[in-house]
XYZ file of C-alpha atoms in Angstrom:
611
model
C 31.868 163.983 99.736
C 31.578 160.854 101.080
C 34.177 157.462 100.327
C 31.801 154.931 98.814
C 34.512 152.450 98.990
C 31.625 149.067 98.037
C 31.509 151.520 94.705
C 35.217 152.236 94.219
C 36.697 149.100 95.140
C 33.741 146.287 95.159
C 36.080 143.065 94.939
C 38.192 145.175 98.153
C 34.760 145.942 99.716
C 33.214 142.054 99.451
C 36.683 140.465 100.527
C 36.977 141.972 103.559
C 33.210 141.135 104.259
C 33.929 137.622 103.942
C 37.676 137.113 104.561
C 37.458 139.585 107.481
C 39.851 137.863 109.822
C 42.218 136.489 107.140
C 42.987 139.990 105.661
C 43.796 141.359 109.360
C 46.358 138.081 110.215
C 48.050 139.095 106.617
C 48.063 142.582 107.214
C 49.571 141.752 110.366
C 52.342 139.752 108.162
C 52.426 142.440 106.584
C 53.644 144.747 109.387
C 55.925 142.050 110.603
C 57.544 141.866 107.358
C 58.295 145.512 107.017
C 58.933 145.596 110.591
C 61.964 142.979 109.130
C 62.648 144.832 106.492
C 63.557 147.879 108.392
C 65.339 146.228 111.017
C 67.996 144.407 108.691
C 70.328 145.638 106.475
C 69.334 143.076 103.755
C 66.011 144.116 103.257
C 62.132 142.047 102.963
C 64.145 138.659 101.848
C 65.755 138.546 105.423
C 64.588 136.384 108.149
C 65.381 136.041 111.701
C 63.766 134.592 114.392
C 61.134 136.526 115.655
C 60.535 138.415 112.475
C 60.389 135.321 110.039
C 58.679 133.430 112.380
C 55.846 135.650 113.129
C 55.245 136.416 109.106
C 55.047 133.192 108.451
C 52.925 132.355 111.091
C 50.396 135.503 110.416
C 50.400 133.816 106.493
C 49.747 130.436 107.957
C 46.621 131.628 110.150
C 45.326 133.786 107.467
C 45.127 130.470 105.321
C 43.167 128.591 108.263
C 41.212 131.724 109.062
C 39.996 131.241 105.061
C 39.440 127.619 105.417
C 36.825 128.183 108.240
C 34.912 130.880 106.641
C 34.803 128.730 103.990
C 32.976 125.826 106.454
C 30.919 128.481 108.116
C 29.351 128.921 104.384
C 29.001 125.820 103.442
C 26.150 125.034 106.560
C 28.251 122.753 108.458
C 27.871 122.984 111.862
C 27.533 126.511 113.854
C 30.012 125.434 116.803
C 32.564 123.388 114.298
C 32.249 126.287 111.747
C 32.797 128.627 114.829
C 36.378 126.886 116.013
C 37.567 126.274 112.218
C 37.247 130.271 111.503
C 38.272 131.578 115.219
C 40.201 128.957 117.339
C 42.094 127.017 114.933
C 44.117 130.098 112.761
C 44.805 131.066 116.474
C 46.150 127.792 117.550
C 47.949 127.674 114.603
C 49.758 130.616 114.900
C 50.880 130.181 118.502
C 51.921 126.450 117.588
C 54.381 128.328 114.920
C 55.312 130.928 117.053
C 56.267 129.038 119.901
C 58.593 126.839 117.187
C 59.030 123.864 119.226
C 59.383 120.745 116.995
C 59.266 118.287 120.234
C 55.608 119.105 120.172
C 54.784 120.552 116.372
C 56.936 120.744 113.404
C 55.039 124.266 112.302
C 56.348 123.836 107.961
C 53.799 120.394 107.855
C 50.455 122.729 108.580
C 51.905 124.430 105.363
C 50.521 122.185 103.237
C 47.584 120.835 105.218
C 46.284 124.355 105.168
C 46.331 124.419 101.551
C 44.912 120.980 100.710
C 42.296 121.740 103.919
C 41.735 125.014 102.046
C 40.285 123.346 98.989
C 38.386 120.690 101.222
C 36.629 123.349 103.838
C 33.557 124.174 101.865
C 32.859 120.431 101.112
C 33.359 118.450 104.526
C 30.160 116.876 104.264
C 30.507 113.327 102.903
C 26.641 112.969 101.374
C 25.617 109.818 99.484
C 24.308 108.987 96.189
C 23.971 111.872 93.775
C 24.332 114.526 96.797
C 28.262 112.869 96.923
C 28.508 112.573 92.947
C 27.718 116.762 93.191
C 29.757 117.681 95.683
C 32.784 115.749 94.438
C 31.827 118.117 91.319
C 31.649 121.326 92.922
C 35.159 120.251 94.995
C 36.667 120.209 91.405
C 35.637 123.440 90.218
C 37.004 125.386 93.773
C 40.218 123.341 94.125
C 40.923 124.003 89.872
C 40.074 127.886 90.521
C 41.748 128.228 93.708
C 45.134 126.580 92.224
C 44.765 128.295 88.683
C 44.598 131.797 90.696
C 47.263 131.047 93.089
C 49.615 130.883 90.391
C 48.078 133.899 88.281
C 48.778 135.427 92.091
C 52.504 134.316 92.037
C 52.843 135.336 88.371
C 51.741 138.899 89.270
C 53.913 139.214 91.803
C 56.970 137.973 90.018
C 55.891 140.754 87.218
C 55.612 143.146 90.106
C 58.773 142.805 91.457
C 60.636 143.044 87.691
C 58.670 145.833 87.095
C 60.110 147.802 90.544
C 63.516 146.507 89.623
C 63.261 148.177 86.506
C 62.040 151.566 87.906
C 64.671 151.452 90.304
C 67.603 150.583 87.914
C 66.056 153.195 85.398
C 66.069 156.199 88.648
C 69.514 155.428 89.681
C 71.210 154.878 86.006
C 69.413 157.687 84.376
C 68.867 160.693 87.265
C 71.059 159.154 90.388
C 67.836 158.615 92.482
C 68.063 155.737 95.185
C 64.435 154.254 96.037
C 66.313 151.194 96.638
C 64.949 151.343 100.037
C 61.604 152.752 99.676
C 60.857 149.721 97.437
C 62.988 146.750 99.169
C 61.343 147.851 102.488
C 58.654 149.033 102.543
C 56.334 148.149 98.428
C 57.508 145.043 98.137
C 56.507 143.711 101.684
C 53.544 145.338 101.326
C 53.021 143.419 97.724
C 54.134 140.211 99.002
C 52.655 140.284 102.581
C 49.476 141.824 101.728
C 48.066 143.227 98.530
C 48.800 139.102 96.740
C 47.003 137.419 99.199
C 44.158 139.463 99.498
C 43.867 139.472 95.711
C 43.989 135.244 95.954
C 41.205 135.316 98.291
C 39.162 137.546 96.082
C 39.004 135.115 93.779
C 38.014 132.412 95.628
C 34.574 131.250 94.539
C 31.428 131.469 96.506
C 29.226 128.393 97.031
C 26.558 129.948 94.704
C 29.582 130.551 91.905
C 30.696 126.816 92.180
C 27.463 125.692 91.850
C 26.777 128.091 88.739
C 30.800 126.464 87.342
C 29.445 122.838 88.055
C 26.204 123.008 86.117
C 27.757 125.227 83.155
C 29.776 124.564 80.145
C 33.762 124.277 80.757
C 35.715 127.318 80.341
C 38.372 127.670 78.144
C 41.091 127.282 81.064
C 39.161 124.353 82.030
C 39.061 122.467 78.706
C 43.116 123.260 78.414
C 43.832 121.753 81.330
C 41.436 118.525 80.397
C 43.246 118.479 77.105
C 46.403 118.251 79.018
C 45.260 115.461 81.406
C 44.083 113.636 78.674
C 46.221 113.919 76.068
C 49.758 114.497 77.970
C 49.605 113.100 81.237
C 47.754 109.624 80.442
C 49.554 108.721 77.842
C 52.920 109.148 79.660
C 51.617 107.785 82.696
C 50.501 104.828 81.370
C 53.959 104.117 79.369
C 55.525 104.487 82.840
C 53.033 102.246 84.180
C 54.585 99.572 81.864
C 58.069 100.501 82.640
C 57.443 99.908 86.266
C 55.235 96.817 85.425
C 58.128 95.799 83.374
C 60.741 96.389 86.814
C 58.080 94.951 89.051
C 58.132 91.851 86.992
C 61.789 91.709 87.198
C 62.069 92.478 90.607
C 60.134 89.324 91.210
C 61.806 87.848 88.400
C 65.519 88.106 90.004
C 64.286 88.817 93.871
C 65.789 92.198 93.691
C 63.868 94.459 96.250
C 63.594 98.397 94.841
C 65.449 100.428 97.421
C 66.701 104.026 97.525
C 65.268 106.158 94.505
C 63.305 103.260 93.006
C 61.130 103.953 95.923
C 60.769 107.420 95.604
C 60.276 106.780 92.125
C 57.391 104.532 92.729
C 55.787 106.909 95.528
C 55.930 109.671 92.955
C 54.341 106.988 90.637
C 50.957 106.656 92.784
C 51.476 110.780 93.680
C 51.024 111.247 89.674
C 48.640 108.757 89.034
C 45.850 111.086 91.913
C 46.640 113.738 90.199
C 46.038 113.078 86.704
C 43.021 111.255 88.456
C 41.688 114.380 89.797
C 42.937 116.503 86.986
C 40.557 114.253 84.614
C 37.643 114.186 87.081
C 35.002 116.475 85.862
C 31.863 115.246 83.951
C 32.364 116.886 80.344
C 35.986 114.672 80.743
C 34.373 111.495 81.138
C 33.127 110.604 77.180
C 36.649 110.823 75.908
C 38.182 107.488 75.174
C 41.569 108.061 76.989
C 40.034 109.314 79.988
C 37.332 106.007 80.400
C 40.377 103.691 79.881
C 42.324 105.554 82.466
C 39.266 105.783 84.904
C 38.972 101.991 83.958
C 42.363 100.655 84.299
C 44.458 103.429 86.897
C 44.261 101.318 90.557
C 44.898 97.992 88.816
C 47.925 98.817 87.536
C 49.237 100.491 90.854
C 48.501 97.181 93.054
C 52.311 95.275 91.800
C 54.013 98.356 92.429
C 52.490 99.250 95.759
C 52.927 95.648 96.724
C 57.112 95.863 95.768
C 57.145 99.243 96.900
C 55.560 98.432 100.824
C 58.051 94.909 100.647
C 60.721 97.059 100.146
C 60.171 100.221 102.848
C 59.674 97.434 104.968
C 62.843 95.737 104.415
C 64.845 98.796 104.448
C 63.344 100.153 108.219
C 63.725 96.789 109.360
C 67.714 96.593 108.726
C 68.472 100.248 108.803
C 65.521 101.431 111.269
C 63.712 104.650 110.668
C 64.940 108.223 109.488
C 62.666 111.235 108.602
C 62.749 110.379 104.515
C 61.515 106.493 105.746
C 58.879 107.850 107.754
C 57.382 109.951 104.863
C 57.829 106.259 102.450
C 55.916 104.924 105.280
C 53.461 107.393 105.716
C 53.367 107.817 101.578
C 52.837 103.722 101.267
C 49.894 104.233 103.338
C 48.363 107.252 101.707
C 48.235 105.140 98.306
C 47.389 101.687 99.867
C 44.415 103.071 101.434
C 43.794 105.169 98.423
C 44.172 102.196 96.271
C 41.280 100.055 98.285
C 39.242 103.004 98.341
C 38.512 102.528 94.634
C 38.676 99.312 93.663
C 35.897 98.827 95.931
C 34.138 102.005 94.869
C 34.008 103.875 97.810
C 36.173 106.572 96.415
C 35.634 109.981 96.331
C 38.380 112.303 95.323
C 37.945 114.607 98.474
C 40.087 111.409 99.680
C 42.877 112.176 97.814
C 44.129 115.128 99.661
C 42.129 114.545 102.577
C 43.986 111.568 103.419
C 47.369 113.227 102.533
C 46.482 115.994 104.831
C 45.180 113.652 107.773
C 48.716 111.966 107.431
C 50.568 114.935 107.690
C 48.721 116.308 110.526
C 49.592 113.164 111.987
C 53.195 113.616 111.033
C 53.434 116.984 112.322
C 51.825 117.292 116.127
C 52.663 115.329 118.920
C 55.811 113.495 120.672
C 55.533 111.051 117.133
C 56.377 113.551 114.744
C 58.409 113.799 111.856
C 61.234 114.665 113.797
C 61.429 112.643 116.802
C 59.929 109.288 115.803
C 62.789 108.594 113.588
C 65.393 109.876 117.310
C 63.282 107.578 119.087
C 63.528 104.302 117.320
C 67.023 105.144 116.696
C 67.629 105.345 120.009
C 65.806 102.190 121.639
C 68.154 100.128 118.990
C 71.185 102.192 119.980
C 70.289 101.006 123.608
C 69.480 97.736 122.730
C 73.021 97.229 121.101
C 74.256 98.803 124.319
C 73.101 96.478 126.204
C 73.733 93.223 125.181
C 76.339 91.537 127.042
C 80.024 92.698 127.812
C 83.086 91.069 126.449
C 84.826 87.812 128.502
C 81.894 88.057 130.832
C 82.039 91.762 131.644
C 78.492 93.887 131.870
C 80.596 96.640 129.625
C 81.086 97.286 126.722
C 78.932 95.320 124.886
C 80.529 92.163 122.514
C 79.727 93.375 119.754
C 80.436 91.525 116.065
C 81.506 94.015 113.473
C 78.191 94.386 112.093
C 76.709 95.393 115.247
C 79.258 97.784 115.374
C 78.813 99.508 111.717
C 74.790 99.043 113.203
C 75.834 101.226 116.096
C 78.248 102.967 114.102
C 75.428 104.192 111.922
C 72.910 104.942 114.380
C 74.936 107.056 116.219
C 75.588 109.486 113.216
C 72.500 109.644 112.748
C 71.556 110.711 116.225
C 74.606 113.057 116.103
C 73.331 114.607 113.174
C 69.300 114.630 114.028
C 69.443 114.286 117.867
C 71.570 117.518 118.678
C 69.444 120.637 119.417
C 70.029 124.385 120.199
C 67.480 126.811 121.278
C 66.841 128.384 118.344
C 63.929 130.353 119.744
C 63.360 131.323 123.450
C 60.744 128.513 123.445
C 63.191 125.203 122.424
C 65.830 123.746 124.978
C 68.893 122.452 124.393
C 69.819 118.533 124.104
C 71.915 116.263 122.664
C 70.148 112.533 122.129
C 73.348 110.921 121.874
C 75.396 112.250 124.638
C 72.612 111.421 126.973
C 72.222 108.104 125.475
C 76.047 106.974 126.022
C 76.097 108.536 129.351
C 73.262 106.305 130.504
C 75.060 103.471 130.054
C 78.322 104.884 131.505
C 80.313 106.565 128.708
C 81.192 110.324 128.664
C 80.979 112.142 125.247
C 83.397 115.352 124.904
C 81.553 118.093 123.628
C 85.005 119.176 121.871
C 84.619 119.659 118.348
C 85.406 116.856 115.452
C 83.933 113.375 115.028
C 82.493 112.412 118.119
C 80.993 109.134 116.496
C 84.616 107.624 116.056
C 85.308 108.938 119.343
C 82.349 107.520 120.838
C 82.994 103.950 119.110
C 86.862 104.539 120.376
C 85.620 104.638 123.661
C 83.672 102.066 123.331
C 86.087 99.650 122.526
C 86.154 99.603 118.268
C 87.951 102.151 117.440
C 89.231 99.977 114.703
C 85.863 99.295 112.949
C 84.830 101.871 110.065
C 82.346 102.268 107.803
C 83.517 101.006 104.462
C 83.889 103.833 101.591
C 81.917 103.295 98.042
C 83.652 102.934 95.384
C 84.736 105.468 93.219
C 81.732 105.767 90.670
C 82.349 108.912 88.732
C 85.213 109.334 85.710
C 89.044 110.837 86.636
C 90.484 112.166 83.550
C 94.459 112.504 83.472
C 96.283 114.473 80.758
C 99.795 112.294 80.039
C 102.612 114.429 77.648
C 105.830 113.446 75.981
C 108.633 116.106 76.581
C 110.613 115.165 73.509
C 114.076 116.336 75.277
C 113.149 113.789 77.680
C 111.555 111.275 75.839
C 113.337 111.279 72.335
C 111.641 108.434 69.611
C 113.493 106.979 66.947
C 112.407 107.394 63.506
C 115.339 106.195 61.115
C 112.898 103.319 59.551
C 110.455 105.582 59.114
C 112.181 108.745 57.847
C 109.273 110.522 56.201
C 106.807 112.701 58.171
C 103.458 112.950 57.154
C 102.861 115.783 59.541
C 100.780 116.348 62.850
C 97.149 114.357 63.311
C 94.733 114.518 66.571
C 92.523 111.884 67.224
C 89.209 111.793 68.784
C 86.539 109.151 69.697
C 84.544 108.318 66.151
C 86.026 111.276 64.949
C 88.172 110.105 61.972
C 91.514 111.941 60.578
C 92.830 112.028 57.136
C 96.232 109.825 56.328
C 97.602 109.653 52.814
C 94.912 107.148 51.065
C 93.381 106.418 54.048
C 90.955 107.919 57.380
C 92.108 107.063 60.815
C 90.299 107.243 64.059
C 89.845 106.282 67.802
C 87.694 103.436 67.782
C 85.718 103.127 71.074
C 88.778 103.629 73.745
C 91.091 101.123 73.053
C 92.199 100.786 69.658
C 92.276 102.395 66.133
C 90.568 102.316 62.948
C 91.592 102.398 59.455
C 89.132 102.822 56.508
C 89.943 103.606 53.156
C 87.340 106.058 52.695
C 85.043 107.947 55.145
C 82.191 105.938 56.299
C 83.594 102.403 54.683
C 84.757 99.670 55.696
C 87.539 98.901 58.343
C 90.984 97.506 56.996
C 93.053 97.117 59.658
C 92.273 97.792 63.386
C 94.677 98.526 65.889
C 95.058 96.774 69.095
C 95.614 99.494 71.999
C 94.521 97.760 75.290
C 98.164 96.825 76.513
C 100.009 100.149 75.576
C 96.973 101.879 77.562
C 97.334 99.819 80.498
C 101.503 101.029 80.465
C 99.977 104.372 80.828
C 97.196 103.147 83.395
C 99.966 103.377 85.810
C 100.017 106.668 86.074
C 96.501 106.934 88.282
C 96.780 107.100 91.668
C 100.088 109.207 91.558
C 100.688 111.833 94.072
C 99.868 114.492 91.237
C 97.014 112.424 90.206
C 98.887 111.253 86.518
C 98.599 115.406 85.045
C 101.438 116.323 83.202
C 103.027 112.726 83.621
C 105.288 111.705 80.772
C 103.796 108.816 78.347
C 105.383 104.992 78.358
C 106.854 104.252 75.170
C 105.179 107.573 73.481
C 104.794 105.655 69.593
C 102.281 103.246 68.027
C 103.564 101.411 65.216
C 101.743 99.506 62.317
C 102.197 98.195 58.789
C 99.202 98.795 55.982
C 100.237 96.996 52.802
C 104.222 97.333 52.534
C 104.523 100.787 54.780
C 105.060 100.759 58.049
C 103.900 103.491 60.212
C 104.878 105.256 63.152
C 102.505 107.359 65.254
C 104.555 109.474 67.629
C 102.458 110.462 70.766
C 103.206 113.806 71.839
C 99.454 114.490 73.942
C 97.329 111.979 75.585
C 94.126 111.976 77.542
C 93.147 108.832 79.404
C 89.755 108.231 81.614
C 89.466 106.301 84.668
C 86.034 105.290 85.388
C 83.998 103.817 88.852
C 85.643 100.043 87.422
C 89.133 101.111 87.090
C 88.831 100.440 83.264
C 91.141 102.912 81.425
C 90.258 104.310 78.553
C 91.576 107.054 75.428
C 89.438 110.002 75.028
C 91.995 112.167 72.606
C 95.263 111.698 71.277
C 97.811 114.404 69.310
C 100.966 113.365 67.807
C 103.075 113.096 64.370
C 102.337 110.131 61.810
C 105.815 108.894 59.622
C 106.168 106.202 57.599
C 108.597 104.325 55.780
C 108.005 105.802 52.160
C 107.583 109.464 51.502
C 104.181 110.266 50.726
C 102.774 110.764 46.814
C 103.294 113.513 44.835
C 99.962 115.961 45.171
């Protein structure tokens, strides 16, 4: 009988057809992987160089391989279609292979693959209506190849709990062990192969887009409209005024956004594409929401983009570059181009992660990268400070002022940190940016281990320069105690004991015709019934700053006795005396203390009434 597998297995049987290449590079991962598996005593999940390396590489060139079948069916060219599907997935996987960041930082093709993935079948820029269509059609592949990637992950997250449970259920119930049968050898074969042959499976033919395109929306496709519409707009555009609002101020008080405020405005513009492309399709485009959004989006991004680029720019020029400035840089231009694109409607949303992956192809091959851009204009200002003029006339060291030394000070961490390198495939040499630096200009670096940045600046000359420490920012909280052999309080004018009472923050206590409680952190409250109004309030500041003095301690204040351990006060003709057995006290970033609990006994002058 003969194996009809196009009969059997027809999704199997047309994948292969068309994804020939890809399904051999991830059954290759696939061998790899188990091939890992088997070696290791940790099972599929552990990675070493070459194992990891050549998985991940046979999963990157499968994703390439895709990408040019995809051009090859789309009509482009014969000889571009040709190198897309054959010679790129191969270049690809040598350049991770051979793991040499000096020349390509291999985890940045990551996600070029996937946005050139969704881009392959539509690299023809067209005009007119031919452009309106295929922005259409890139909609419809990019939203089913994203939708079934994650149904892919889903399946194999289910997968795996599913084998877990088997295996827990063999081993608790008969004593069986297929541990290893399904940590080595179904689970790589799940993960390497079977999930991303299903993914490309469901990747959509030219002929299927078009059918998608000219249809009615799905029901998938209408959720996820309803959720651009109705969730992300709205939220983006009340950020939109927040950052408006911050912009204005910013100009306002000529406070430059650093730091996070950056990030927060590059994820800003990141969210803004998306719910651009997210609301793109033609049956989106009567909704009110969605025409105001359309209308209104790259407007409102021009003040932040224009604080946001003032402020990168400010920032690399004092502190120079690092890899997180680069990728503000490289971000700022992404949505600045982006940004011009549509206002003077030449946008297409093929742009959108075209540009994104252009930049991070950019970022990721060559002597410029990611990496070593940031090492080399570190190091030309590290040599620049080196060689300005010595002190009293001497060539060396350099006269520095102290903020050319915390300059140099800083740079030279971060070449210690970034610049060091071990061969950590056969393929990578060894060097160390720093020590080669110094020893240009005469100074010897000990490869001994411990800070060689103060060691460096020692030798240099200012060894007594350091980098000043923040401030303390977060809350210390010290427990103080009265040991009553210790710390004995009078009583004898206030005789009668009305019995133990712990106060909290707002949290009030009952007293005989009255409520007590800590009010704020530095004084108490008396009402005469919950909720009402405030009789008599307490002054605390000055017997909290007696126990202030405690912080800083050798034991850090815990278990420290309390200064004068009694609060007195009068209400009416009783007076009142709080005897502090427990306290809690907060130092926060300002050195402000403050009472978060306090236990104790109340007496008072006159016994209490008769129940």
């Amino acid at each position: 009988m003969k194996l009809d597998v196009n009969r059997l297995l027809p999704d199997v049987a047309r994948t292969v057809r068309r994804y020939g290449f890809a399904v051999i590079l991830c059954a290759a991962a696939t061998v790899a992987l188990i091939f890992a598996a088997n070696s290791s005593s940790y099972g599929w999940y552990a990675f070493d160089w070459p194992n990891n390396v050549l998985t991940a590489g046979f999963l990157l060139a499968a994703l390439y391989a895709a990408s040019g079948r995809n051009v090859l069916e789309s009509g482009g060219g014969r000889w571009s279609g040709l190198v897309a599907a054959w010679v790129l997935p191969v270049a690809v996987l040598a350049a991770h292979v051979v793991d040499n960041s000096d020349w390509v930082l291999s985890w940045l093709l990551f996600p070029v693959g996937a946005m050139w993935l969704t881009l392959s079948p539509f690299v023809a820029i067209g005009r007119g209506e031919a452009r309106e269509a295929a922005q259409q059609r890139y909609w419809w592949f990019a939203h089913r190849a994203i939708v079934t990637a994650i149904v892919a992950l889903f399946g194999l997250c289910l997968i795996w709990l599913g084998l877990w449970a088997i295996q827990a259920s063999l081993s608790r119930l008969f004593g069986v062990n297929v541990e290893d049968l399904f940590g080595k050898w179904i689970m790589p074969l799940v993960g390497g192969f079977l999930t991303p042959v299903y993914w490309l499976s469901t990747l959509p033919t030219a002929d299927e887009v078009e059918r998608d395109a000219a249809g009615e929306p799905d029901f998938l496709s209408r959720a996820i409209g309803f959720i651009g519409q109705f969730l992300l707009i709205p939220f983006l555009l009340i950020y939109s005024a927040i950052l408006l609002a911050y912009a204005v101020q910013s100009v306002v008080t000529w406070q430059i956004p650093v730091n996070t405020v950056g990030w927060m405005m590059l994820g800003y513009a990141i969210a803004g594409a998306a719910t651009w492309l997210v609301v793109f399709p033609r049956f989106m485009r009567d909704r009110w929401l969605v025409r105001v959004f359309r209308r209104l989006w790259f407007w409102l991004t021009l003040l932040p983009i224009a604080l946001y680029s003032l402020a990168v720019f400010i920032r690399v020029d004092a502190y120079g570059l690092t890899d997180q400035r680069v990728l503000l840089v490289a971000g700022g231009v992404w949505a600045v181009v982006l940004t011009l694109a549509f206002l003077v409607r030449r946008g297409d949303i093929r742009l959108i992660p075209g540009l994104a992956a252009a930049i991070l192809l950019i970022l990721a091959i060559g002597p410029w990268n990611l990496r070593n851009l940031p090492i080399a204009q570190q190091s030309a200002r590290l040599d620049a400070l080196l060689s300005l003029p010595g002190k009293e006339g001497a060539s060396f060291p350099p006269a520095w002022t102290t903020a050319q030394a915390l300059q140099a000070m800083r740079i030279m961490r971060f070449l210690d940190y970034g610049g060091r390198q071990s061969g950590s495939s056969p393929f990578v040499q060894d060097r160390d940016v720093l020590a080669d630096i110094l020893a240009a200009h005469g100074v010897t670096l000990n490869s001994t281990p411990g800070d060689r940045v103060t060691a460096a600046v020692g030798l240099l000359g200012y060894g007594g320069v350091t980098e000043a420490s923040p401030p303390v920012s977060w809350p210390v909280w010290n427990d103080l105690v009265r040991v009553p052999m210790a710390s004995p309080v009078d009583v004898r004018d206030t005789p009668a004991s009305l019995g133990p009472i712990s106060l909290f923050v707002d949290q009030r206590a009952a007293i005989p015709g009255h409520f007590m409680r800590l009010d704020g952190t530095d004084s108490l409250a008396i009402a005469s019934a919950p909720g009402g109004p405030i009789v008599q309030k307490i002054e605390l500041s000055e017997w909290v700053a007696k126990q202030a003095t405690h912080f800083g301690s050798g034991d850090g204040g815990q278990g420290a006795s309390i200064v004068e351990p009694w609060i007195d006060f009068e209400l009416g003709d009783i007076r009142y005396r709080l005897v502090v057995d427990a306290l809690t006290l907060r130092l926060d970033g300002q050195g402000a203390p403050a009472i978060t609990s306090l236990r104790g006994s109340l007496f008072s002058s006159v016994p209490p009434p008769s129940p």
